[in-house]
C-alpha cells in the first residue's frame, strides 16, 4: 500500500509539473531559449573570453541587421484590431502601393467630361467613364494575387511534445482546446483521478 501511495504521489507531482509547463503557448520560454543558446555558443564565448551578456558581439553584421529589422517590424494586428479603421487603411495603402497613376490620362479624362466630379443632382449620376482593358486586367491580376496570397497563408501553432495527446485530428484538437478553456477547471480533478485509476470502483 505504501509503495502504491508513493508511486501515486510521484505520478501526481510529475503530472502537476507537466500541467504547469503548458501555459507557455507562444513559442519557447526564455529560460529554455537561454539554455539552448548557452549550449550552442558556449564554446565560442569561452574561446573569446565573453559571458552570455556580451554574446551579441559574436553576431555578424548581417545577423545583427536582420535582428534589428525584426525588432522594428510592427506586430501583426490581433483580435478586433484587424477590423479597426487604421488597420484597414494600412491594408489599403499596402495594396495600392504598386499601382502606378497616369496623371496625363487623368487630366485628359477630366477635361473631356465637364461633370467629372458629379453631384447627386447631376443627370450623369452613376455613369462611369470608359475604363481601358489593361486597367481591368491589372485589377483582375491584383485580386488573383491577393486570393493566392490568402490561400497560401497558414500559421502553424507550436507543438508541445510534453503535452498529453487527447485528439484524433487538428479540428478535434481545436475543439478540445475550446472545451478545456470553458470547463477545464471543473473537470481537472475527475480527469486526474481517471488517469491515475483512483476514480474507478474497487
PDB file of C-alpha atoms in Angstrom:
ATOM      1  CA  UNK A   1       0.000   0.000   0.000  1.00  0.00           C
ATOM      2  CA  UNK A   2       2.826   2.381   0.917  1.00  0.00           C
ATOM      3  CA  UNK A   3       4.632   1.650  -2.341  1.00  0.00           C
ATOM      4  CA  UNK A   4       1.433   2.296  -4.294  1.00  0.00           C
ATOM      5  CA  UNK A   5       0.897   5.548  -2.351  1.00  0.00           C
ATOM      6  CA  UNK A   6       4.476   6.703  -3.081  1.00  0.00           C
ATOM      7  CA  UNK A   7       4.179   5.816  -6.767  1.00  0.00           C
ATOM      8  CA  UNK A   8       0.862   7.664  -6.876  1.00  0.00           C
ATOM      9  CA  UNK A   9       2.439  10.704  -5.198  1.00  0.00           C
ATOM     10  CA  UNK A  10       5.370  10.831  -7.653  1.00  0.00           C
ATOM     11  CA  UNK A  11       2.959  10.444 -10.573  1.00  0.00           C
ATOM     12  CA  UNK A  12       0.875  13.325  -9.204  1.00  0.00           C
ATOM     13  CA  UNK A  13       3.960  15.563  -8.824  1.00  0.00           C
ATOM     14  CA  UNK A  14       5.144  14.747 -12.356  1.00  0.00           C
ATOM     15  CA  UNK A  15       1.668  15.413 -13.715  1.00  0.00           C
ATOM     16  CA  UNK A  16       1.456  18.738 -11.885  1.00  0.00           C
ATOM     17  CA  UNK A  17       4.810  19.802 -13.359  1.00  0.00           C
ATOM     18  CA  UNK A  18       3.597  18.809 -16.799  1.00  0.00           C
ATOM     19  CA  UNK A  19       0.343  20.755 -16.387  1.00  0.00           C
ATOM     20  CA  UNK A  20       2.177  23.869 -15.138  1.00  0.00           C
ATOM     21  CA  UNK A  21       4.585  23.820 -18.085  1.00  0.00           C
ATOM     22  CA  UNK A  22       1.724  24.154 -20.604  1.00  0.00           C
ATOM     23  CA  UNK A  23       0.754  27.867 -20.440  1.00  0.00           C
ATOM     24  CA  UNK A  24       3.876  28.741 -22.443  1.00  0.00           C
ATOM     25  CA  UNK A  25       1.857  28.549 -25.674  1.00  0.00           C
ATOM     26  CA  UNK A  26       3.522  31.425 -27.516  1.00  0.00           C
ATOM     27  CA  UNK A  27       6.854  29.930 -28.517  1.00  0.00           C
ATOM     28  CA  UNK A  28       9.706  28.723 -26.345  1.00  0.00           C
ATOM     29  CA  UNK A  29      10.243  30.036 -22.790  1.00  0.00           C
ATOM     30  CA  UNK A  30      13.092  32.474 -22.137  1.00  0.00           C
ATOM     31  CA  UNK A  31      14.860  30.069 -19.789  1.00  0.00           C
ATOM     32  CA  UNK A  32      14.819  27.221 -22.340  1.00  0.00           C
ATOM     33  CA  UNK A  33      15.980  29.639 -25.024  1.00  0.00           C
ATOM     34  CA  UNK A  34      18.915  30.770 -22.819  1.00  0.00           C
ATOM     35  CA  UNK A  35      19.909  27.175 -22.062  1.00  0.00           C
ATOM     36  CA  UNK A  36      19.863  26.236 -25.763  1.00  0.00           C
ATOM     37  CA  UNK A  37      21.829  29.363 -26.629  1.00  0.00           C
ATOM     38  CA  UNK A  38      24.431  28.513 -23.955  1.00  0.00           C
ATOM     39  CA  UNK A  39      24.842  25.049 -25.471  1.00  0.00           C
ATOM     40  CA  UNK A  40      25.202  26.431 -28.994  1.00  0.00           C
ATOM     41  CA  UNK A  41      27.629  29.283 -28.380  1.00  0.00           C
ATOM     42  CA  UNK A  42      29.178  28.333 -25.035  1.00  0.00           C
ATOM     43  CA  UNK A  43      32.474  27.178 -26.576  1.00  0.00           C
ATOM     44  CA  UNK A  44      32.731  30.286 -28.763  1.00  0.00           C
ATOM     45  CA  UNK A  45      32.111  32.521 -25.733  1.00  0.00           C
ATOM     46  CA  UNK A  46      34.804  30.719 -23.715  1.00  0.00           C
ATOM     47  CA  UNK A  47      37.291  30.964 -26.584  1.00  0.00           C
ATOM     48  CA  UNK A  48      36.743  34.732 -26.889  1.00  0.00           C
ATOM     49  CA  UNK A  49      36.590  35.362 -23.137  1.00  0.00           C
ATOM     50  CA  UNK A  50      32.982  36.648 -23.199  1.00  0.00           C
ATOM     51  CA  UNK A  51      29.990  35.935 -20.992  1.00  0.00           C
ATOM     52  CA  UNK A  52      26.406  35.392 -22.149  1.00  0.00           C
ATOM     53  CA  UNK A  53      25.539  39.087 -21.643  1.00  0.00           C
ATOM     54  CA  UNK A  54      28.062  40.035 -24.367  1.00  0.00           C
ATOM     55  CA  UNK A  55      27.097  37.214 -26.759  1.00  0.00           C
ATOM     56  CA  UNK A  56      25.802  39.786 -29.246  1.00  0.00           C
ATOM     57  CA  UNK A  57      29.462  40.608 -30.034  1.00  0.00           C
ATOM     58  CA  UNK A  58      29.707  37.287 -31.881  1.00  0.00           C
ATOM     59  CA  UNK A  59      26.884  38.211 -34.291  1.00  0.00           C
ATOM     60  CA  UNK A  60      27.841  39.083 -37.844  1.00  0.00           C
ATOM     61  CA  UNK A  61      26.750  42.408 -39.298  1.00  0.00           C
ATOM     62  CA  UNK A  62      24.079  40.718 -41.463  1.00  0.00           C
ATOM     63  CA  UNK A  63      22.676  38.799 -38.475  1.00  0.00           C
ATOM     64  CA  UNK A  64      22.568  41.962 -36.354  1.00  0.00           C
ATOM     65  CA  UNK A  65      20.828  43.933 -39.111  1.00  0.00           C
ATOM     66  CA  UNK A  66      18.270  41.152 -39.577  1.00  0.00           C
ATOM     67  CA  UNK A  67      17.650  41.103 -35.810  1.00  0.00           C
ATOM     68  CA  UNK A  68      17.131  44.880 -35.631  1.00  0.00           C
ATOM     69  CA  UNK A  69      14.842  44.764 -38.661  1.00  0.00           C
ATOM     70  CA  UNK A  70      12.788  42.091 -36.923  1.00  0.00           C
ATOM     71  CA  UNK A  71      12.502  44.233 -33.765  1.00  0.00           C
ATOM     72  CA  UNK A  72      11.478  47.330 -35.728  1.00  0.00           C
ATOM     73  CA  UNK A  73       8.689  45.474 -37.512  1.00  0.00           C
ATOM     74  CA  UNK A  74       5.246  46.300 -36.145  1.00  0.00           C
ATOM     75  CA  UNK A  75       3.362  43.331 -34.710  1.00  0.00           C
ATOM     76  CA  UNK A  76       0.518  41.951 -36.807  1.00  0.00           C
ATOM     77  CA  UNK A  77      -2.974  43.144 -35.814  1.00  0.00           C
ATOM     78  CA  UNK A  78      -4.699  40.789 -33.406  1.00  0.00           C
ATOM     79  CA  UNK A  79      -8.336  40.200 -32.440  1.00  0.00           C
ATOM     80  CA  UNK A  80     -10.644  43.156 -33.042  1.00  0.00           C
ATOM     81  CA  UNK A  81      -7.712  45.328 -34.178  1.00  0.00           C
ATOM     82  CA  UNK A  82      -7.935  43.561 -37.533  1.00  0.00           C
ATOM     83  CA  UNK A  83     -11.145  45.491 -38.279  1.00  0.00           C
ATOM     84  CA  UNK A  84     -10.335  48.966 -36.939  1.00  0.00           C
ATOM     85  CA  UNK A  85     -10.017  51.927 -39.312  1.00  0.00           C
ATOM     86  CA  UNK A  86      -6.247  52.346 -39.012  1.00  0.00           C
ATOM     87  CA  UNK A  87      -5.557  48.688 -39.872  1.00  0.00           C
ATOM     88  CA  UNK A  88      -7.971  48.750 -42.798  1.00  0.00           C
ATOM     89  CA  UNK A  89      -6.342  51.945 -44.080  1.00  0.00           C
ATOM     90  CA  UNK A  90      -2.855  50.410 -43.760  1.00  0.00           C
ATOM     91  CA  UNK A  91      -4.045  47.356 -45.715  1.00  0.00           C
ATOM     92  CA  UNK A  92      -5.449  49.678 -48.401  1.00  0.00           C
ATOM     93  CA  UNK A  93      -2.125  51.579 -48.612  1.00  0.00           C
ATOM     94  CA  UNK A  94      -0.221  48.305 -48.918  1.00  0.00           C
ATOM     95  CA  UNK A  95      -2.495  47.126 -51.741  1.00  0.00           C
ATOM     96  CA  UNK A  96      -2.344  50.416 -53.671  1.00  0.00           C
ATOM     97  CA  UNK A  97       1.427  50.827 -53.262  1.00  0.00           C
ATOM     98  CA  UNK A  98       2.152  49.026 -56.537  1.00  0.00           C
ATOM     99  CA  UNK A  99      -0.462  50.879 -58.602  1.00  0.00           C
ATOM    100  CA  UNK A 100       1.080  53.431 -60.950  1.00  0.00           C
ATOM    101  CA  UNK A 101      -1.022  56.541 -61.653  1.00  0.00           C
ATOM    102  CA  UNK A 102      -1.119  58.083 -65.124  1.00  0.00           C
ATOM    103  CA  UNK A 103      -1.730  61.797 -64.415  1.00  0.00           C
ATOM    104  CA  UNK A 104      -1.847  62.734 -68.105  1.00  0.00           C
ATOM    105  CA  UNK A 105      -4.699  60.332 -68.791  1.00  0.00           C
ATOM    106  CA  UNK A 106      -6.476  61.509 -65.634  1.00  0.00           C
ATOM    107  CA  UNK A 107      -6.249  65.174 -66.713  1.00  0.00           C
ATOM    108  CA  UNK A 108      -7.370  64.258 -70.234  1.00  0.00           C
ATOM    109  CA  UNK A 109     -10.481  62.493 -68.879  1.00  0.00           C
ATOM    110  CA  UNK A 110     -11.197  65.440 -66.564  1.00  0.00           C
ATOM    111  CA  UNK A 111     -11.061  67.917 -69.478  1.00  0.00           C
ATOM    112  CA  UNK A 112     -13.241  65.702 -71.715  1.00  0.00           C
ATOM    113  CA  UNK A 113     -16.062  65.480 -69.160  1.00  0.00           C
ATOM    114  CA  UNK A 114     -17.447  68.776 -67.764  1.00  0.00           C
ATOM    115  CA  UNK A 115     -19.115  66.864 -64.920  1.00  0.00           C
ATOM    116  CA  UNK A 116     -16.087  64.787 -63.956  1.00  0.00           C
ATOM    117  CA  UNK A 117     -16.810  65.402 -60.254  1.00  0.00           C
ATOM    118  CA  UNK A 118     -20.571  64.784 -60.268  1.00  0.00           C
ATOM    119  CA  UNK A 119     -23.018  65.801 -57.592  1.00  0.00           C
ATOM    120  CA  UNK A 120     -26.059  63.775 -56.599  1.00  0.00           C
ATOM    121  CA  UNK A 121     -28.334  66.164 -58.553  1.00  0.00           C
ATOM    122  CA  UNK A 122     -26.404  65.551 -61.809  1.00  0.00           C
ATOM    123  CA  UNK A 123     -28.213  63.776 -64.660  1.00  0.00           C
ATOM    124  CA  UNK A 124     -24.945  61.920 -65.339  1.00  0.00           C
ATOM    125  CA  UNK A 125     -25.003  60.456 -61.798  1.00  0.00           C
ATOM    126  CA  UNK A 126     -23.900  56.819 -61.749  1.00  0.00           C
ATOM    127  CA  UNK A 127     -22.452  56.930 -65.257  1.00  0.00           C
ATOM    128  CA  UNK A 128     -18.848  55.748 -65.173  1.00  0.00           C
ATOM    129  CA  UNK A 129     -16.195  56.740 -67.719  1.00  0.00           C
ATOM    130  CA  UNK A 130     -14.917  54.042 -70.078  1.00  0.00           C
ATOM    131  CA  UNK A 131     -12.173  52.004 -68.428  1.00  0.00           C
ATOM    132  CA  UNK A 132      -9.358  50.639 -70.581  1.00  0.00           C
ATOM    133  CA  UNK A 133      -8.849  46.877 -70.897  1.00  0.00           C
ATOM    134  CA  UNK A 134      -5.310  46.930 -69.471  1.00  0.00           C
ATOM    135  CA  UNK A 135      -6.575  48.571 -66.254  1.00  0.00           C
ATOM    136  CA  UNK A 136      -9.235  45.897 -65.902  1.00  0.00           C
ATOM    137  CA  UNK A 137      -6.534  43.265 -66.430  1.00  0.00           C
ATOM    138  CA  UNK A 138      -4.369  44.879 -63.727  1.00  0.00           C
ATOM    139  CA  UNK A 139      -7.285  44.854 -61.289  1.00  0.00           C
ATOM    140  CA  UNK A 140      -8.067  41.193 -62.020  1.00  0.00           C
ATOM    141  CA  UNK A 141      -4.382  40.284 -61.571  1.00  0.00           C
ATOM    142  CA  UNK A 142      -4.242  42.133 -58.240  1.00  0.00           C
ATOM    143  CA  UNK A 143      -7.374  40.333 -56.998  1.00  0.00           C
ATOM    144  CA  UNK A 144      -5.994  36.956 -58.087  1.00  0.00           C
ATOM    145  CA  UNK A 145      -2.672  37.694 -56.349  1.00  0.00           C
ATOM    146  CA  UNK A 146      -4.499  38.606 -53.136  1.00  0.00           C
ATOM    147  CA  UNK A 147      -6.553  35.409 -53.318  1.00  0.00           C
ATOM    148  CA  UNK A 148      -3.415  33.332 -53.907  1.00  0.00           C
ATOM    149  CA  UNK A 149      -1.620  35.017 -51.007  1.00  0.00           C
ATOM    150  CA  UNK A 150      -4.594  34.423 -48.712  1.00  0.00           C
ATOM    151  CA  UNK A 151      -4.774  30.771 -49.745  1.00  0.00           C
ATOM    152  CA  UNK A 152      -1.067  30.156 -49.170  1.00  0.00           C
ATOM    153  CA  UNK A 153      -1.012  31.835 -45.728  1.00  0.00           C
ATOM    154  CA  UNK A 154      -1.041  29.390 -42.845  1.00  0.00           C
ATOM    155  CA  UNK A 155       0.412  29.906 -39.403  1.00  0.00           C
ATOM    156  CA  UNK A 156       1.374  26.679 -37.687  1.00  0.00           C
ATOM    157  CA  UNK A 157       0.973  26.640 -33.929  1.00  0.00           C
ATOM    158  CA  UNK A 158       3.853  25.431 -31.778  1.00  0.00           C
ATOM    159  CA  UNK A 159       3.657  21.728 -30.976  1.00  0.00           C
ATOM    160  CA  UNK A 160       4.359  20.709 -27.373  1.00  0.00           C
ATOM    161  CA  UNK A 161       5.805  17.204 -27.091  1.00  0.00           C
ATOM    162  CA  UNK A 162       5.256  17.032 -23.325  1.00  0.00           C
ATOM    163  CA  UNK A 163       1.514  17.734 -23.677  1.00  0.00           C
ATOM    164  CA  UNK A 164      -0.880  14.788 -23.474  1.00  0.00           C
ATOM    165  CA  UNK A 165      -2.446  13.901 -26.823  1.00  0.00           C
ATOM    166  CA  UNK A 166      -6.209  13.819 -26.429  1.00  0.00           C
ATOM    167  CA  UNK A 167      -7.325  14.442 -30.006  1.00  0.00           C
ATOM    168  CA  UNK A 168      -7.644  12.476 -33.218  1.00  0.00           C
ATOM    169  CA  UNK A 169      -7.018  15.330 -35.719  1.00  0.00           C
ATOM    170  CA  UNK A 170      -6.421  19.109 -35.897  1.00  0.00           C
ATOM    171  CA  UNK A 171     -10.089  20.013 -35.871  1.00  0.00           C
ATOM    172  CA  UNK A 172     -10.744  17.822 -32.842  1.00  0.00           C
ATOM    173  CA  UNK A 173      -7.689  19.322 -31.095  1.00  0.00           C
ATOM    174  CA  UNK A 174      -9.080  22.823 -31.667  1.00  0.00           C
ATOM    175  CA  UNK A 175     -12.473  21.760 -30.267  1.00  0.00           C
ATOM    176  CA  UNK A 176     -10.845  20.127 -27.239  1.00  0.00           C
ATOM    177  CA  UNK A 177      -8.917  23.347 -26.515  1.00  0.00           C
ATOM    178  CA  UNK A 178     -12.167  25.340 -26.535  1.00  0.00           C
ATOM    179  CA  UNK A 179     -13.827  22.818 -24.208  1.00  0.00           C
ATOM    180  CA  UNK A 180     -10.749  22.876 -21.945  1.00  0.00           C
ATOM    181  CA  UNK A 181     -10.874  26.676 -21.727  1.00  0.00           C
ATOM    182  CA  UNK A 182     -14.534  26.614 -20.743  1.00  0.00           C
ATOM    183  CA  UNK A 183     -14.715  23.583 -18.441  1.00  0.00           C
ATOM    184  CA  UNK A 184     -11.101  22.579 -17.702  1.00  0.00           C
ATOM    185  CA  UNK A 185     -11.004  23.879 -14.149  1.00  0.00           C
ATOM    186  CA  UNK A 186     -14.157  21.923 -13.250  1.00  0.00           C
ATOM    187  CA  UNK A 187     -13.087  18.619 -14.798  1.00  0.00           C
ATOM    188  CA  UNK A 188      -9.378  18.636 -13.862  1.00  0.00           C
ATOM    189  CA  UNK A 189      -9.790  16.567 -10.703  1.00  0.00           C
ATOM    190  CA  UNK A 190     -12.025  13.974 -12.400  1.00  0.00           C
ATOM    191  CA  UNK A 191      -9.602  13.697 -15.325  1.00  0.00           C
ATOM    192  CA  UNK A 192      -6.608  13.230 -12.996  1.00  0.00           C
ATOM    193  CA  UNK A 193      -8.453  10.581 -10.979  1.00  0.00           C
ATOM    194  CA  UNK A 194      -9.362   8.682 -14.139  1.00  0.00           C
ATOM    195  CA  UNK A 195      -5.774   8.762 -15.382  1.00  0.00           C
ATOM    196  CA  UNK A 196      -4.387   7.549 -12.036  1.00  0.00           C
ATOM    197  CA  UNK A 197      -7.115   4.932 -11.693  1.00  0.00           C
ATOM    198  CA  UNK A 198      -8.265   6.213  -8.295  1.00  0.00           C
ATOM    199  CA  UNK A 199     -11.724   7.155  -9.565  1.00  0.00           C
ATOM    200  CA  UNK A 200     -12.642   3.602 -10.506  1.00  0.00           C
ATOM    201  CA  UNK A 201     -14.626   1.499  -8.002  1.00  0.00           C
ATOM    202  CA  UNK A 202     -12.968  -1.489  -6.294  1.00  0.00           C
TER     203      UNK A 202
END
